[in-house]
Coordinates of C-alpha atoms in Angstrom, one line a residue:
Chain A
M1 CA -43.2 -12.8 76.4
R2 CA -43.8 -13.8 79.9
L3 CA -47.2 -13.7 81.6
G4 CA -47.5 -12.4 85.1
G5 CA -46.5 -14.6 88.0
K6 CA -44.0 -17.4 87.8
S7 CA -42.9 -18.6 84.4
S8 CA -44.2 -22.0 83.6
G9 CA -40.8 -23.2 82.7
S10 CA -42.1 -25.3 79.8
A11 CA -40.4 -25.1 76.5
L12 CA -43.1 -23.6 74.4
S13 CA -42.1 -22.2 71.0
D14 CA -42.0 -18.5 70.5
A15 CA -45.4 -18.4 68.9
F16 CA -47.2 -20.0 71.9
T17 CA -47.7 -19.4 75.5
Q18 CA -49.9 -20.8 78.3
C19 CA -52.6 -19.2 80.3
I20 CA -51.4 -19.1 83.9
N21 CA -54.9 -19.8 85.1
C22 CA -56.5 -22.5 82.9
K23 CA -53.1 -23.7 81.5
K24 CA -54.5 -23.8 78.0
T25 CA -52.0 -23.2 75.2
L26 CA -52.6 -20.0 73.5
F27 CA -51.3 -18.2 70.4
K28 CA -49.3 -15.3 71.7
R29 CA -50.6 -13.1 68.9
E30 CA -54.2 -14.0 69.7
L31 CA -53.6 -13.4 73.4
E32 CA -52.1 -10.0 72.7
A33 CA -55.0 -9.1 70.4
N34 CA -57.2 -9.9 73.3
L35 CA -55.2 -7.6 75.7
L36 CA -53.7 -10.6 77.5
V37 CA -57.1 -11.8 78.6
C38 CA -57.4 -15.5 78.1
P39 CA -60.0 -16.3 75.5
H40 CA -60.9 -19.5 77.3
C41 CA -61.2 -18.5 81.0
S42 CA -61.1 -14.7 80.8
H43 CA -58.1 -14.6 83.1
H44 CA -56.6 -11.1 83.1
H45 CA -52.9 -11.5 82.9
R46 CA -50.7 -8.8 84.3
L47 CA -49.7 -6.0 81.9
T48 CA -46.5 -4.0 81.8
A49 CA -47.0 -0.3 82.2
R50 CA -46.3 0.2 78.5
Q51 CA -48.9 -2.3 77.4
R52 CA -51.4 -0.7 79.7
I53 CA -50.8 2.7 78.3
T54 CA -50.9 1.5 74.7
W55 CA -54.1 -0.4 75.2
T56 CA -55.9 2.2 77.3
F57 CA -55.1 5.7 76.0
D58 CA -55.2 7.4 72.6
P59 CA -52.5 6.2 70.3
D60 CA -49.2 8.1 70.8
S61 CA -50.8 10.4 73.3
F62 CA -48.5 9.5 76.2
E63 CA -45.9 12.2 77.2
E64 CA -43.7 10.7 79.8
R65 CA -42.5 12.8 82.8
D66 CA -40.3 12.1 85.8
Q67 CA -38.3 9.4 83.9
E68 CA -35.1 10.7 85.5
L69 CA -36.2 9.8 89.0
Q70 CA -34.2 6.9 90.4
S71 CA -34.4 5.0 93.7
L72 CA -31.6 5.2 96.2
D73 CA -30.5 2.6 98.7
T74 CA -30.6 5.1 101.5
L75 CA -30.8 2.4 104.3
S76 CA -28.0 0.2 102.7
F77 CA -30.6 -2.6 102.9
P78 CA -29.3 -6.1 102.3
E79 CA -29.4 -6.9 98.5
Y80 CA -31.5 -3.8 97.7
G81 CA -28.8 -2.3 95.5
D82 CA -28.5 -5.5 93.4
K83 CA -32.2 -6.0 93.1
L84 CA -32.7 -2.5 92.0
G85 CA -29.9 -2.6 89.5
S86 CA -31.2 -5.8 87.9
A87 CA -34.8 -4.4 87.8
I88 CA -33.5 -1.3 86.0
Q89 CA -31.5 -3.4 83.6
K90 CA -34.4 -5.8 82.9
N91 CA -37.0 -3.1 82.4
G92 CA -34.8 -0.5 80.7
R93 CA -36.3 2.1 83.0
N94 CA -35.3 3.8 86.2
D95 CA -38.5 2.8 88.0
G96 CA -41.6 0.7 87.6
I97 CA -44.2 3.5 87.4
L98 CA -44.7 5.4 84.2
S99 CA -46.1 8.8 84.8
G100 CA -47.0 11.8 82.6
F101 CA -49.9 13.0 80.4
A102 CA -52.1 11.0 78.0
A103 CA -55.3 11.5 76.3
L104 CA -58.7 9.7 76.4
D105 CA -60.7 10.4 73.3
G106 CA -58.8 13.6 72.9
R107 CA -59.3 14.7 76.5
K108 CA -56.0 15.3 78.4
V109 CA -55.5 13.4 81.6
S110 CA -52.6 13.1 84.1
I111 CA -51.7 9.5 84.6
A112 CA -49.5 7.2 86.6
V113 CA -49.3 3.5 85.7
A114 CA -47.6 1.0 88.0
D115 CA -45.8 -2.1 86.7
F116 CA -45.7 -5.2 88.8
S117 CA -42.7 -6.6 86.9
F118 CA -40.4 -3.9 88.4
M119 CA -39.7 -5.2 91.9
G120 CA -43.3 -6.2 92.5
G121 CA -44.5 -2.7 91.8
S122 CA -43.4 -1.8 95.4
M123 CA -43.8 1.8 96.5
G124 CA -40.7 3.5 97.6
S125 CA -39.7 7.2 97.4
V126 CA -39.7 7.3 93.6
A127 CA -43.2 5.7 93.2
G128 CA -44.6 8.0 95.9
E129 CA -43.0 11.0 94.2
K130 CA -44.3 10.0 90.7
V131 CA -47.8 9.5 92.0
T132 CA -47.7 12.8 93.9
R133 CA -46.4 14.7 90.9
T134 CA -49.1 13.1 88.7
L135 CA -51.8 14.4 91.1
E136 CA -50.0 17.8 91.2
R137 CA -49.9 17.9 87.4
G138 CA -53.6 17.3 87.4
C139 CA -54.0 20.4 89.6
E140 CA -51.7 22.6 87.5
S141 CA -53.2 21.6 84.2
R142 CA -56.7 21.3 85.6
V143 CA -57.2 17.8 84.2
P144 CA -58.5 14.5 85.8
A145 CA -55.9 12.2 87.3
I146 CA -55.9 8.4 86.8
V147 CA -53.7 6.0 88.7
F148 CA -53.3 2.4 87.8
C149 CA -52.2 0.4 90.9
A150 CA -50.2 -2.8 90.7
S151 CA -48.2 -3.4 93.7
G152 CA -47.2 -5.8 96.4
G153 CA -47.1 -2.9 98.9
A154 CA -44.7 -0.5 100.3
R155 CA -41.0 -1.1 99.4
M156 CA -39.6 -2.5 102.6
Q157 CA -36.1 -1.8 101.5
E158 CA -36.7 1.9 101.9
G159 CA -38.1 1.5 105.4
L160 CA -40.0 4.4 106.9
L161 CA -39.4 6.5 103.8
S162 CA -41.8 4.2 102.0
L163 CA -44.4 4.4 104.7
M164 CA -44.4 8.2 104.4
Q165 CA -45.2 8.0 100.7
M166 CA -48.7 7.0 101.8
A167 CA -49.0 10.3 103.6
K168 CA -47.4 12.3 100.8
T169 CA -49.6 11.0 98.0
N170 CA -52.7 11.5 100.2
A171 CA -51.6 15.1 100.8
A172 CA -51.6 15.7 97.1
L173 CA -55.0 14.1 96.8
T174 CA -56.5 16.7 99.2
R175 CA -55.4 19.4 96.8
L176 CA -56.8 17.7 93.7
A177 CA -60.1 17.3 95.5
K178 CA -60.2 20.9 96.6
K179 CA -59.7 22.1 93.0
G180 CA -62.6 20.0 91.9
L181 CA -60.6 17.6 89.8
P182 CA -61.6 13.9 89.5
Y183 CA -59.3 11.2 90.7
I184 CA -59.9 7.8 89.3
S185 CA -58.1 4.8 90.8
V186 CA -57.9 1.6 88.9
L187 CA -56.9 -1.5 90.9
T188 CA -55.2 -4.2 89.0
D189 CA -53.7 -7.5 90.0
P190 CA -52.3 -7.1 92.7
T191 CA -53.0 -4.1 94.8
M192 CA -51.7 -4.7 98.3
G193 CA -50.4 -3.2 101.5
G194 CA -49.1 0.3 101.5
V195 CA -50.6 1.1 98.1
S196 CA -53.9 -0.4 99.1
A197 CA -54.0 1.7 102.3
G198 CA -52.4 4.7 100.5
F199 CA -54.1 6.1 97.4
A200 CA -55.8 3.0 96.0
F201 CA -59.2 3.1 97.7
V202 CA -59.7 6.9 98.0
G203 CA -60.5 7.7 94.4
D204 CA -63.6 9.6 93.5
V205 CA -64.2 6.5 91.5
V206 CA -62.5 3.2 92.2
I207 CA -62.5 0.6 89.4
A208 CA -61.0 -2.9 89.6
E209 CA -60.1 -5.5 87.0
P210 CA -61.9 -8.9 87.3
K211 CA -60.4 -11.3 89.9
A212 CA -57.6 -8.9 90.8
L213 CA -56.0 -9.6 94.2
I214 CA -56.6 -6.5 96.3
G215 CA -56.1 -6.2 100.1
F216 CA -54.4 -4.7 103.1
A217 CA -52.3 -7.5 104.5
G218 CA -50.6 -10.1 102.3
A219 CA -51.0 -13.8 103.0
R220 CA -47.5 -14.1 104.5
V221 CA -48.0 -11.1 106.8
S222 CA -51.5 -12.0 108.0
K223 CA -50.3 -15.6 108.6
Q224 CA -47.9 -14.0 111.0
A225 CA -50.8 -12.4 112.8
Q226 CA -52.7 -15.7 112.8
V227 CA -56.0 -14.4 111.6
V228 CA -59.1 -16.4 111.4
K229 CA -59.9 -18.3 108.2
A230 CA -60.8 -16.1 105.4
P231 CA -63.6 -16.7 102.8
D232 CA -62.7 -18.2 99.4
D233 CA -63.1 -15.0 97.5
F234 CA -61.1 -13.0 100.2
Q235 CA -59.2 -10.0 98.8
T236 CA -60.5 -10.3 95.3
A237 CA -62.1 -7.5 93.2
E238 CA -65.4 -9.3 93.5
Y239 CA -65.1 -9.4 97.3
H240 CA -64.5 -5.7 97.5
L241 CA -67.4 -4.9 95.2
K242 CA -69.7 -7.1 97.3
H243 CA -68.6 -5.2 100.4
G244 CA -69.1 -1.8 98.9
M245 CA -65.5 -0.8 98.8
I246 CA -65.2 -0.3 95.0
D247 CA -67.5 1.2 92.4
R248 CA -67.2 -1.3 89.5
I249 CA -65.4 -4.2 88.1
V250 CA -64.6 -3.5 84.5
P251 CA -63.2 -6.1 82.1
R252 CA -60.0 -4.9 80.4
R253 CA -61.6 -4.6 76.9
D254 CA -64.2 -2.1 78.3
L255 CA -61.8 -0.1 80.5
R256 CA -60.9 2.5 77.9
D257 CA -64.6 3.3 77.3
A258 CA -65.3 3.3 81.0
L259 CA -62.6 5.8 81.6
I260 CA -63.7 8.0 78.7
A261 CA -67.2 8.0 80.1
L262 CA -66.0 8.9 83.5
T263 CA -63.5 11.6 82.6
S264 CA -66.0 13.2 80.2
T265 CA -68.7 13.3 82.8
L266 CA -66.9 14.0 86.1
G267 CA -64.4 16.2 84.3
G268 CA -67.0 17.5 81.8
Q269 CA -67.3 20.9 83.3
L270 CA -63.6 21.6 83.4
E271 CA -63.1 23.3 80.0
S272 CA -66.0 25.6 80.5
A273 CA -64.8 26.6 84.0
Chain B
M1 CA -26.4 -16.8 119.9
S2 CA -30.1 -16.9 119.8
L3 CA -31.8 -13.6 120.4
P4 CA -34.5 -13.3 123.0
K5 CA -38.0 -13.2 121.6
S6 CA -39.7 -11.2 124.3
W7 CA -39.0 -8.3 126.5
K8 CA -39.5 -10.5 129.6
E9 CA -36.9 -13.0 128.4
W10 CA -34.4 -10.2 127.5
E11 CA -34.9 -8.3 130.7
R12 CA -34.9 -11.4 133.0
P13 CA -31.6 -10.6 134.8
L14 CA -32.9 -7.1 135.6
L15 CA -36.3 -8.4 136.7
D16 CA -34.5 -10.9 139.0
L17 CA -32.5 -8.1 140.5
D18 CA -35.7 -6.1 141.0
D19 CA -37.2 -9.1 142.6
G20 CA -34.3 -9.6 144.9
L21 CA -34.4 -6.0 145.9
A22 CA -38.0 -6.1 146.8
K23 CA -37.4 -9.2 149.0
L24 CA -34.5 -7.4 150.8
A25 CA -36.6 -4.3 151.3
K26 CA -39.3 -6.4 152.9
L27 CA -36.8 -8.1 155.2
A28 CA -35.3 -4.7 156.1
E29 CA -38.7 -3.4 157.0
N30 CA -39.2 -6.1 159.5
S31 CA -35.8 -5.9 161.2
T32 CA -34.0 -3.5 163.5
G33 CA -30.6 -2.6 164.8
E34 CA -27.5 -4.1 163.3
E35 CA -29.5 -6.6 161.2
R36 CA -31.3 -3.6 159.7
S37 CA -28.2 -1.7 158.8
K38 CA -26.6 -4.8 157.3
L39 CA -29.6 -5.3 155.1
D40 CA -29.7 -1.6 154.2
A41 CA -26.1 -1.9 153.1
R42 CA -26.9 -4.9 150.9
I43 CA -29.8 -3.0 149.4
R44 CA -27.5 -0.1 148.5
E45 CA -25.1 -2.6 146.9
F46 CA -27.9 -4.3 145.0
E47 CA -29.2 -1.0 143.8
K48 CA -25.7 0.0 142.6
R49 CA -25.5 -3.3 140.7
R50 CA -28.9 -2.8 139.2
D51 CA -28.1 0.8 138.1
R52 CA -24.8 -0.3 136.6
Y53 CA -26.6 -3.1 134.8
I54 CA -29.3 -0.7 133.4
E55 CA -26.7 1.8 132.4
Q56 CA -24.7 -0.8 130.4
K57 CA -27.7 -2.5 128.9
Y58 CA -29.7 0.6 127.9
Q59 CA -26.7 2.7 126.8
N60 CA -26.7 1.2 123.3
L61 CA -29.8 -0.8 122.5
S62 CA -29.8 -2.7 119.2
P63 CA -32.8 -2.2 117.0
W64 CA -34.2 -5.6 118.0
E65 CA -33.8 -4.7 121.7
K66 CA -35.7 -1.5 121.0
V67 CA -38.4 -3.5 119.4
L68 CA -38.6 -5.6 122.6
V69 CA -38.6 -2.6 124.9
A70 CA -41.2 -0.8 122.7
R71 CA -43.4 -3.9 123.2
A72 CA -42.7 -4.3 126.9
E73 CA -46.0 -4.9 128.8
P74 CA -45.3 -2.5 131.7
R75 CA -44.5 0.3 129.3
P76 CA -46.9 3.2 129.7
Y77 CA -49.8 3.2 127.2
T78 CA -52.0 5.9 125.8
L79 CA -54.4 6.0 128.7
D80 CA -51.5 6.2 131.2
Y81 CA -50.2 9.3 129.4
I82 CA -53.7 10.8 129.3
G83 CA -54.1 10.0 133.0
E84 CA -50.8 11.8 133.8
L85 CA -51.0 14.7 131.4
M86 CA -54.7 15.5 130.8
T87 CA -57.8 16.5 132.8
D88 CA -61.4 16.4 131.8
F89 CA -60.8 13.6 129.3
T90 CA -64.1 12.4 127.9
E91 CA -63.8 9.3 125.8
L92 CA -66.0 9.4 122.8
Q93 CA -66.9 6.2 121.0
G94 CA -68.3 4.9 117.8
D95 CA -67.7 5.6 114.1
R96 CA -71.5 6.2 113.5
R97 CA -71.2 3.7 110.7
F98 CA -70.8 0.3 112.0
G99 CA -69.5 -0.1 115.5
T100 CA -67.0 0.9 118.1
D101 CA -63.4 0.0 118.4
N102 CA -61.3 -0.3 121.5
A103 CA -57.9 -0.4 119.9
I104 CA -58.1 3.4 119.1
I105 CA -59.5 5.6 121.8
G106 CA -60.1 9.3 121.8
G107 CA -62.0 12.4 123.0
P108 CA -61.6 16.0 124.1
A109 CA -59.5 16.7 127.2
K110 CA -57.4 19.5 128.7
F111 CA -53.7 19.4 128.4
R112 CA -52.2 21.8 131.0
G113 CA -55.3 23.9 130.7
Q114 CA -55.4 23.9 126.9
P115 CA -58.4 22.1 125.4
V116 CA -57.2 19.5 123.0
M117 CA -58.5 16.5 121.1
V118 CA -56.6 13.4 122.0
V119 CA -56.6 10.2 119.9
G120 CA -54.4 7.1 120.5
H121 CA -53.9 3.4 120.1
Q122 CA -54.5 1.5 123.4
K123 CA -52.9 -1.7 124.3
G124 CA -53.9 -4.1 127.1
R125 CA -51.8 -5.7 129.8
T126 CA -53.9 -8.6 131.0
I127 CA -55.3 -11.2 128.7
P128 CA -58.9 -9.9 128.9
E129 CA -57.6 -6.3 128.4
R130 CA -55.6 -7.4 125.4
N131 CA -58.6 -9.1 123.8
L132 CA -60.7 -6.0 124.5
R133 CA -58.1 -3.8 122.8
N134 CA -57.4 -6.4 120.1
F135 CA -53.7 -6.0 120.8
A136 CA -54.0 -2.3 119.7
M137 CA -54.7 -3.5 116.2
S138 CA -57.5 -1.2 115.1
K139 CA -60.3 -2.2 112.8
P140 CA -61.8 0.2 110.3
E141 CA -64.2 1.6 112.9
G142 CA -61.2 2.9 114.9
Y143 CA -59.9 4.9 112.1
R144 CA -63.3 6.2 111.2
K145 CA -63.9 7.2 114.8
A146 CA -60.5 9.0 114.6
V147 CA -61.7 10.8 111.4
R148 CA -64.8 11.9 113.3
L149 CA -62.6 13.3 116.1
F150 CA -60.2 15.0 113.8
E151 CA -63.1 16.7 112.0
M152 CA -64.5 17.7 115.4
A153 CA -61.2 19.1 116.4
D154 CA -61.1 21.2 113.3
R155 CA -64.7 22.4 113.9
F156 CA -64.1 23.4 117.5
R157 CA -60.5 24.6 116.9
L158 CA -58.9 22.2 119.2
P159 CA -55.3 21.2 118.7
V160 CA -54.9 17.4 118.3
V161 CA -52.5 15.1 120.2
T162 CA -52.2 11.5 119.0
F163 CA -50.3 8.7 120.7
I164 CA -49.1 6.0 118.4
D165 CA -48.6 2.5 119.8
T166 CA -49.7 -0.3 117.5
P167 CA -48.1 -3.4 116.0
A168 CA -50.2 -2.9 112.9
A169 CA -53.8 -2.3 111.8
D170 CA -56.0 -5.3 112.2
P171 CA -55.2 -7.6 109.2
G172 CA -58.1 -10.0 109.5
P173 CA -61.0 -10.7 107.1
E174 CA -63.5 -8.7 109.2
S175 CA -61.4 -5.5 108.8
E176 CA -60.8 -6.2 105.1
S177 CA -64.5 -6.6 104.5
R178 CA -65.2 -3.2 106.0
G179 CA -62.4 -1.5 104.1
I180 CA -59.4 -1.2 106.4
S181 CA -57.3 0.2 103.6
E182 CA -59.9 3.0 102.9
A183 CA -60.2 3.7 106.6
I184 CA -56.5 4.2 107.1
A185 CA -56.3 6.5 104.0
A186 CA -59.3 8.4 105.3
G187 CA -57.5 9.0 108.6
M188 CA -54.6 10.6 106.7
L189 CA -56.8 12.6 104.5
A190 CA -58.8 13.9 107.5
M191 CA -55.6 14.9 109.2
F192 CA -54.4 16.9 106.2
G193 CA -57.6 18.9 106.5
V194 CA -57.3 19.9 110.1
R195 CA -56.7 23.6 110.6
T196 CA -55.3 23.3 114.1
P197 CA -51.9 22.0 115.2
I198 CA -51.4 18.3 115.4
V199 CA -48.7 16.7 117.5
S200 CA -48.1 12.9 117.3
V201 CA -46.0 10.9 119.8
V202 CA -44.8 7.4 119.0
I203 CA -44.8 6.0 122.5
G204 CA -44.2 2.3 121.7
E205 CA -44.7 0.6 118.4
G206 CA -45.2 2.7 115.3
G207 CA -46.6 -0.2 113.2
S208 CA -46.8 0.8 109.5
G209 CA -50.2 1.8 108.0
G210 CA -51.8 1.4 111.4
A211 CA -49.6 4.1 112.8
I212 CA -49.6 6.6 109.9
G213 CA -53.4 6.5 109.8
I214 CA -53.3 8.7 112.9
G215 CA -49.7 10.0 112.4
V216 CA -50.0 12.9 110.0
A217 CA -48.9 15.6 112.4
N218 CA -47.1 19.0 112.2
R219 CA -44.7 17.6 114.8
V220 CA -43.9 13.9 115.2
L221 CA -42.1 13.0 118.4
M222 CA -40.7 9.6 119.2
L223 CA -39.8 8.2 122.6
E224 CA -36.1 7.2 122.7
H225 CA -36.8 3.5 122.7
S226 CA -39.9 3.4 120.5
V227 CA -39.8 2.1 117.0
Y228 CA -41.5 3.2 113.8
S229 CA -41.5 0.8 110.8
V230 CA -43.0 0.3 107.4
I231 CA -43.7 -3.3 108.3
P232 CA -43.3 -5.4 111.5
P233 CA -39.8 -6.9 111.5
E234 CA -41.3 -10.5 111.6
G235 CA -43.5 -9.7 108.6
C236 CA -40.5 -8.3 106.7
A237 CA -38.5 -11.4 107.4
A238 CA -41.5 -13.6 106.4
I239 CA -41.7 -11.8 103.0
L240 CA -38.0 -11.5 102.3
W241 CA -36.7 -14.7 103.6
R242 CA -39.9 -16.7 104.4
A243 CA -38.5 -16.9 107.9
P244 CA -40.5 -14.8 110.5
E245 CA -38.0 -15.9 113.2
R246 CA -35.4 -13.7 111.5
G247 CA -37.2 -10.7 112.8
P248 CA -34.1 -9.5 114.7
E249 CA -32.1 -9.4 111.5
A250 CA -35.0 -7.6 109.7
S251 CA -35.2 -5.0 112.5
Q252 CA -31.6 -4.1 111.8
A253 CA -32.2 -3.8 108.1
L254 CA -35.3 -1.7 108.4
R255 CA -33.6 0.9 110.6
L256 CA -36.7 1.4 112.6
T257 CA -35.2 3.4 115.5
A258 CA -35.9 7.0 116.5
D259 CA -32.4 8.3 115.8
Y260 CA -32.6 7.0 112.2
A261 CA -36.1 8.4 111.6
L262 CA -34.8 11.8 112.9
E263 CA -31.8 11.6 110.6
L264 CA -34.0 11.1 107.6
G265 CA -36.2 14.0 108.7
L266 CA -39.3 11.8 109.0
I267 CA -39.8 12.7 112.7
D268 CA -39.0 16.0 114.4
E269 CA -37.7 15.2 117.9
I270 CA -36.7 12.3 120.1
V271 CA -38.1 12.5 123.7
P272 CA -35.6 11.0 126.2
E273 CA -36.8 8.2 128.4
P274 CA -36.2 7.9 132.2
F275 CA -33.3 5.8 133.4
G276 CA -34.0 2.2 132.3
G277 CA -36.9 3.1 130.0
A278 CA -40.3 4.6 130.2
H279 CA -41.7 1.5 132.0
R280 CA -39.4 2.0 135.0
N281 CA -40.9 5.4 135.7
A282 CA -44.1 6.1 133.9
A283 CA -44.8 9.4 135.7
E284 CA -41.4 10.8 134.7
A285 CA -41.9 9.5 131.1
A286 CA -45.2 11.3 131.0
R287 CA -43.6 14.5 132.3
L288 CA -40.9 14.4 129.6
V289 CA -43.6 13.7 126.9
G290 CA -45.7 16.5 128.3
S291 CA -42.9 19.0 128.1
A292 CA -42.2 18.0 124.5
I293 CA -45.9 18.3 123.6
Q294 CA -46.2 21.7 125.3
M295 CA -43.1 23.0 123.5
A296 CA -44.5 21.8 120.1
L297 CA -47.9 23.4 120.8
E298 CA -46.3 26.7 121.8
E299 CA -44.5 26.8 118.5
L300 CA -47.5 25.8 116.4
L301 CA -50.4 27.6 118.0
P302 CA -49.3 31.1 116.8
L303 CA -49.6 29.8 113.2
G304 CA -53.0 30.6 111.7
P305 CA -55.4 27.9 110.6
E306 CA -54.3 27.9 106.9
A307 CA -50.6 28.2 107.8
V308 CA -50.7 25.3 110.1
K309 CA -52.4 23.1 107.5
K310 CA -49.9 24.2 104.9
H311 CA -47.0 23.5 107.2
R312 CA -48.3 19.9 107.6
Y313 CA -48.7 19.5 103.9
E314 CA -45.3 20.8 103.0
K315 CA -43.6 18.7 105.7
F316 CA -45.0 15.5 104.3
R317 CA -44.7 16.6 100.7
A318 CA -40.9 16.8 101.2
M319 CA -40.5 13.3 102.4
G320 CA -38.6 10.8 100.2
R321 CA -35.1 10.2 99.0
F322 CA -34.4 9.7 95.4
G323 CA -31.7 10.4 92.8
V324 CA -31.8 12.0 89.4
A325 CA -30.4 9.8 86.6
E326 CA -30.3 9.8 82.9
P327 CA -33.2 7.8 81.4
V328 CA -32.0 4.3 80.8
A329 CA -30.9 3.7 77.3
K330 CA -31.9 0.3 75.9

């Protein structure tokens, strides 16, 4: 098992791993039982989309959709084909995002869950299409939509096509809102760039995981623009909460309950309608 | 070969020719008789050389050269187009939340007699102007003002014209703290709600989120030498290769030119530029842009309020290229 970010490179035995934040040695099993939250420093390690679904939604409730969608190297962008091929191989899936239906305490929801380990969770045509369809399925089935963001931003290798996914997903959001269906956006580490400025911040409710990196311009891009020095907590979940840009920071172990509370209240009138 | 970093550097030979021509013209003005006709002949010869030079150079601009031209300081900006094409423009300011923003401007105006709402990024040419305009990098207030104007356009049934010309939205901490991401998304959401036609024209730099925040239009036009990109080429090079100086290479890979955007169906029309680029004849550039806007509005105005909104929705809904594969077996 690899934790998010760079691998430590140390030769730990299969039973152990290391917290990428406090560097303490951890029992893998213990860490997994704790949803990959470090028992010492509470660092929330990145999850795969599968782990996220397993640990958030009702057991075996996930019905995957759109798994046939696959990215194309439309621009013949240098090295994109290779990168894509190895991401598909490594993850055993056509794309990072998992989308479909799931249940929260028996209540059906339409979900899309991003996966940073698939090309940095970057949003190209497929990610945009999956999120759009997730919102559309919410409309058709009259159920709330929940999107878990985890992305370095738009997928540069698909050029302007990627930028337009921001507009496409927002188009679908207008229809969901018009039908009176809640959209809950969960920002996980990291949520940046085109995803941040796309569908991340415009949920009826926006939740973030503790310490998640969330922001518009990544460090390497803003360095380019020579911006003034940023505060220490710049682009963290805590920073956005302080500035009124998100509703809540919810620790991972409480996330399922928080989503149940929200979908059963905001979406509570749906069945009777 | 090292590629030029700025438009001025790249255009130097032409600027020198222009300079020489201006000097000759002045000389000719102050001379008479044979001297005068000699000078006139030299001017004609210089002009021919200049035209040949422009023809060759502008015939087949590389993506990076288009980036340079799109960023050229003398290129007409939003207010230049408004000045040429609109009357009764009243600039409206403020987002009614936090402040005003000078990188995005807007307000009601008349375009060839038709009341419209116009919104656009505004660049500056002099240093104080650039600082005032924040290099056309809008802060959240700019997008929130735009939202206000889009909603007003919907209320008063005014078609909307937006001019896109920004390197990017403002990436600084100030903008982040006030929710630049949310502001851009709000711009898009507001545009999807407008029940009148929206026409957007990329007149220079279509810089990623900063551009699409006011770019959700029924018809998107791009000037011939403008660029539209998911990320500034230097930013792309910084991320991919940790080498911002490889911007020229990234601009090639990103395929940020108008012809490619048209080929992918992401824009609707390319507006030709005057000989040697919009900056060599701003009035003519405005005339060409004006005709394209008018044609677009003539096509869109007959659509009803719901139809025009639906048209916009369907247009963006269809964007994307992907394949259908078997689920991966593992």
